[in-house]
Amino acid sequence: MHTRRLVKRSILGSRVYAPSPTGDGAPVTGVVQAVKQENRDVSAVGARRSVYTVLMQDGSLKEFSEDEIAAGQRFTVFVVRCFAAFNRFLHAADLTQSSSNGASESYKVEGGSLSPETVEEHRMVDCKRIGRDPDTRSVSLLEQKRKVVSSSIDVPHARLIKGKAFTLCQYPWYTSGSHIVFGVRRLIRQVLAPEKMATCDASGVEFSSRGLAYVRDSRLDIIHEESDDTSEIEWCIDILDPDYNPLYDSSSSSEDDSGKTPDKAFDKLSREEDDHRRGKCTIHKHKSQRTYAKQKKKQNRINSKRPTSTRVTRRKRSRKVDDDGGYDTSEDQSSDIDVLDLSQRRRWDEEQPRKKKGKKKVVMKKTDGMPDLSAQRAREPHRQDEKKRGKSKKKKEKKTACVHEFLIFCDIHSSAQAFTAIRSEEEVDMDKVTAAMVLTSLSTSPLVRSPPVKVNEGLSGSWKDNGSTGPFTPSSNSSSGGYWSWSAPSDQSNPSTPSPPLSADSFKPFRVPSLGGVGPGPAGPEDPSLDEQDGSSLLFDEPIPRKRKPSHTASARTAVMILIPATANKDPAGFMSPLEIDKDSWVSFTWANYTVLIRDSSQKKEMEMERERNCDSDCSDGEEDFYYTEIKLNTDSVADGLSSLSPVSPSVLSPPPPPPSPLPSINQLSDSHRPPQSSDTKEPHAGGTTPLSRSAPSALYLIHTDHAYQATAPVSIPSSSSNSAGSASTSFTPTNSSSFSISWQSPPVTFTGNTVSPSKSQGFGEQRSQTIAVLSSPPRATTALSRKVRGEGKKCRKVYGMENRDMWCTACRWKKACQRFTD
DNA sequence: GATGCCGGGGA
DNA sequence: TCCCCGGCATC
Ligand SMILES: [Zn+2]
């Protein structure tokens, strides 16, 4: 299968983690040089195994089985898995373990406690226990993937919950005891198939109702919700009014409940948290406001609902979570209450040791009018059955869409769906291909507005700690539609950049402020300019290209996600902060025990292009633009962070062949090591700007997804140990860069470096000169310039088809340059 | 093979 | 000037 081939290819050159020679946990990195197939009967998986020849840092070549180098791959999987797990997590009331990190800081959203292991566990559970020991690395990768897949399949079920959960995450300050007003969105456009999802854009969503929810521990109880059209509601919750703090509201969730919330306690809590909230909420507010504006229609209704009345009772759907990780989604229109159990936050309990049934039983109760979950469950027993759920695919998908909207990782979601779809069609064995596909699909998925999810937890994570800023705070502004924005946690004033008026679609870059602490202030101060430039990072809003559209389209969407486990100890690898690569273009937040960095490169690219256009400087033609853009991207992203990447020199003609060999440890990439030449980076990242690098979570995994099904092999970058030095590290090879997926357009990780266009790697200046040169040479220039480069966009012919030739613009009819769809 | 369009040409 | 079309560079 073609795909398969692609995958393989992409694997080549990928950085992987190999078991450490010493046997202890620290893995070693290497680059895959070759992949051999071994036909073993891998009964279980039914797939053949691959043996990877990896070039180790020390220059030696070693062969590893898939299992052994799973890390990299694992990453891919991991991501998926994580999400799936997350869902589970959300659902599972039991995750009591909250973990590890003492994260119980105040606001942590619960997700924080998920440790990889945990994830694994859950996953396993979900997966029906395939019988693997999560910890065992020996498990074959395939197997792992498989599992993952399966779990991801489950995802759809969780959509609602997920959405909620995420929402909560976004607003970490809503801790137990908080009340929130939420909105339920409904997807206007029903998305039935993953394919279509791509088409779903933000416009397809509108608020259909609002309600009040109470955050209890990690659970989000929907106390009251109003909506007109229940059936259509997808139940994505959006918090509309962060400030609203109906202390008086009741609805407690305690189990027993009667519905009363201990106001006092609650109050206390709220107060306690208030401070936090305040600061954090700021930006948020913006969003809210906007939202409000947008949703005016509904507002009327809503208003009435507001606070005072707290106990509502209407329920439309209810959902429950099981301890065992199973969750119930009763998404049906019928249920009234939604309960979200994020995890166990003990806080509330502590304060009010209420009754929790053993673990978290999820049973939430609603106050008055809310029937117990169990009751509901009873009502909707069918839902409980997972299998059943599976059957009703349509439903699932539909809902998923909803979730999609809210997740930062919408893409992922989609991919999950895509995957699901694929799987359903044929029992696919989850192998790399599949995984790759999943990832790929991720990138294409439509995101409606997906706000970045931010979990502000008190992770021990290094990132957060740094600087004054505290946890990550992406400062983004709202963008699209004003839907999402993050607020800065600690600062009361919103540190984050004020949201400048962005074009509707534009997104500001999320900056990860001083993560390292080294950096100057939190957000933006460092480089305002940067913001502007890279801001594109998280634009999920742009119009979504059709799925599977060629990556070339400007709108191609790709997303890179990096998860950095907070559990440093566990993960041996060192880590590098992607931020280093391009801090401005990454959106980061913490999730569970991970620091998650996401970047939608396409957006970035788009922005860049836009900018370029505006500047319209040298490059006059499309082609030039294109290149220019590319360059820029590389520059910015890669160079910026990696600086060294640049193949250094500048000779235009000869792009430096990427030396596959030494894997530079990312850490080294850090500023200090930057090669002087990096030139291009426009942004002055002064030393120390790469905060991330310093802090370091232990391992970093990176995923790269790309539109075109070029499956990119996930790369895991273990930076291991050495922060310092430089031993091996030299500079990033182009390859690496690609692995980092900085330049989305470039082919998947081909190790060969992106030969794609040498020029790309060059600095601007160089580029420019090159351009000039070209122009100067008459012959060439003429030829080149003479013919207009074909625009990327579809023209009349394509749009309307030959059948409707009459609909074409005249130019098209005459075979002249299209006037209607100009690029 | 399908497109997008330039350069020619006929009417 | 309006329309077509061959042909070629791209996709
Ligand atoms: Zn046209």
Short mmCIF file of N, CA and C (backbone and C1' of nucleotides) in Angstrom, two decimals, chain A residues 623 787 789-790 805 810 813-816, chain C residues 2-11:
data_model
loop_
_atom_site.label_atom_id
_atom_site.label_comp_id
_atom_site.label_asym_id
_atom_site.label_seq_id
_atom_site.Cartn_x
_atom_site.Cartn_y
_atom_site.Cartn_z
N GLU A 623 5.84 32.57 -7.46
CA GLU A 623 6.79 31.56 -7.11
C GLU A 623 7.72 32.10 -6.09
N ARG A 787 6.31 33.24 -17.99
CA ARG A 787 5.09 32.52 -17.77
C ARG A 787 4.61 32.69 -16.36
N VAL A 789 3.10 31.85 -13.13
CA VAL A 789 3.06 30.58 -12.47
C VAL A 789 1.63 30.26 -12.20
N ARG A 790 1.35 29.11 -12.37
CA ARG A 790 -0.03 28.73 -12.18
C ARG A 790 -0.42 28.92 -10.72
N ARG A 805 -19.43 25.09 -18.34
CA ARG A 805 -18.46 26.01 -18.89
C ARG A 805 -19.02 27.41 -18.97
N THR A 810 -15.00 34.73 -18.23
CA THR A 810 -14.63 34.76 -19.63
C THR A 810 -13.19 34.40 -19.87
N ARG A 813 -12.84 30.92 -20.03
CA ARG A 813 -13.43 30.36 -21.22
C ARG A 813 -12.49 30.52 -22.40
N TRP A 814 -11.81 31.57 -22.32
CA TRP A 814 -10.89 31.82 -23.42
C TRP A 814 -9.51 31.27 -23.16
N LYS A 815 -9.46 30.56 -22.15
CA LYS A 815 -8.18 29.96 -21.79
C LYS A 815 -7.17 31.02 -21.43
N LYS A 816 -7.63 31.95 -20.80
CA LYS A 816 -6.73 33.00 -20.35
C LYS A 816 -6.68 32.94 -18.83
P DC C 2 -14.32 42.83 -26.48
"O5'" DC C 2 -14.67 41.44 -27.19
"C5'" DC C 2 -15.57 41.46 -28.27
"C4'" DC C 2 -15.96 40.07 -28.71
"C3'" DC C 2 -15.97 39.04 -27.58
"O3'" DC C 2 -16.95 38.05 -27.88
"C1'" DC C 2 -14.31 38.47 -29.15
P DC C 3 -17.38 37.07 -26.77
"O5'" DC C 3 -16.84 35.72 -27.37
"C5'" DC C 3 -15.77 35.78 -28.26
"C4'" DC C 3 -15.67 34.50 -29.04
"C3'" DC C 3 -15.53 33.27 -28.15
"O3'" DC C 3 -15.98 32.11 -28.84
"C1'" DC C 3 -13.45 33.78 -29.19
P DC C 4 -16.11 30.78 -28.01
"O5'" DC C 4 -15.08 29.88 -28.79
"C5'" DC C 4 -13.95 30.50 -29.32
"C4'" DC C 4 -13.25 29.56 -30.27
"C3'" DC C 4 -12.87 28.24 -29.63
"O3'" DC C 4 -12.70 27.24 -30.62
"C1'" DC C 4 -10.95 29.62 -29.85
P DC C 5 -12.48 25.77 -30.15
"O5'" DC C 5 -10.92 25.58 -30.30
"C5'" DC C 5 -10.22 26.53 -31.09
"C4'" DC C 5 -8.77 26.12 -31.27
"C3'" DC C 5 -8.34 24.84 -30.55
"O3'" DC C 5 -7.20 24.34 -31.22
"C1'" DC C 5 -7.30 26.68 -29.55
P DG C 6 -6.73 22.87 -31.03
"O5'" DG C 6 -5.14 23.04 -31.15
"C5'" DG C 6 -4.63 23.80 -32.24
"C4'" DG C 6 -3.19 24.13 -31.98
"C3'" DG C 6 -2.38 22.96 -31.42
"O3'" DG C 6 -1.03 23.08 -31.87
"C1'" DG C 6 -2.50 24.69 -29.78
P DG C 7 -0.01 21.95 -31.59
"O5'" DG C 7 0.66 22.51 -30.26
"C5'" DG C 7 0.67 23.91 -30.06
"C4'" DG C 7 1.65 24.27 -28.97
"C3'" DG C 7 2.39 23.07 -28.39
"O3'" DG C 7 3.64 23.53 -27.90
"C1'" DG C 7 0.90 23.94 -26.77
P DC C 8 4.69 22.52 -27.36
"O5'" DC C 8 4.93 23.13 -25.91
"C5'" DC C 8 4.77 24.53 -25.73
"C4'" DC C 8 4.88 24.89 -24.26
"C3'" DC C 8 5.65 23.85 -23.46
"O3'" DC C 8 6.25 24.53 -22.37
"C1'" DC C 8 3.44 23.91 -22.71
P DA C 9 7.43 23.86 -21.60
"O5'" DA C 9 7.03 24.29 -20.11
"C5'" DA C 9 6.64 25.63 -19.88
"C4'" DA C 9 5.88 25.73 -18.57
"C3'" DA C 9 6.52 24.92 -17.45
"O3'" DA C 9 6.31 25.60 -16.24
"C1'" DA C 9 4.36 24.09 -17.87
P DT C 10 7.20 25.25 -15.03
"O5'" DT C 10 6.12 24.63 -14.07
"C5'" DT C 10 5.02 23.95 -14.64
"C4'" DT C 10 3.79 24.24 -13.79
"C3'" DT C 10 3.83 23.54 -12.45
"O3'" DT C 10 3.04 24.24 -11.50
"C1'" DT C 10 2.27 22.47 -13.89
P DC C 11 3.33 24.14 -9.98
"O5'" DC C 11 2.18 23.19 -9.48
"C5'" DC C 11 1.76 22.16 -10.37
"C4'" DC C 11 0.31 21.95 -10.17
"C3'" DC C 11 0.01 21.03 -8.99
"O3'" DC C 11 -1.33 21.16 -8.60
"C1'" DC C 11 -0.29 19.85 -10.99
#
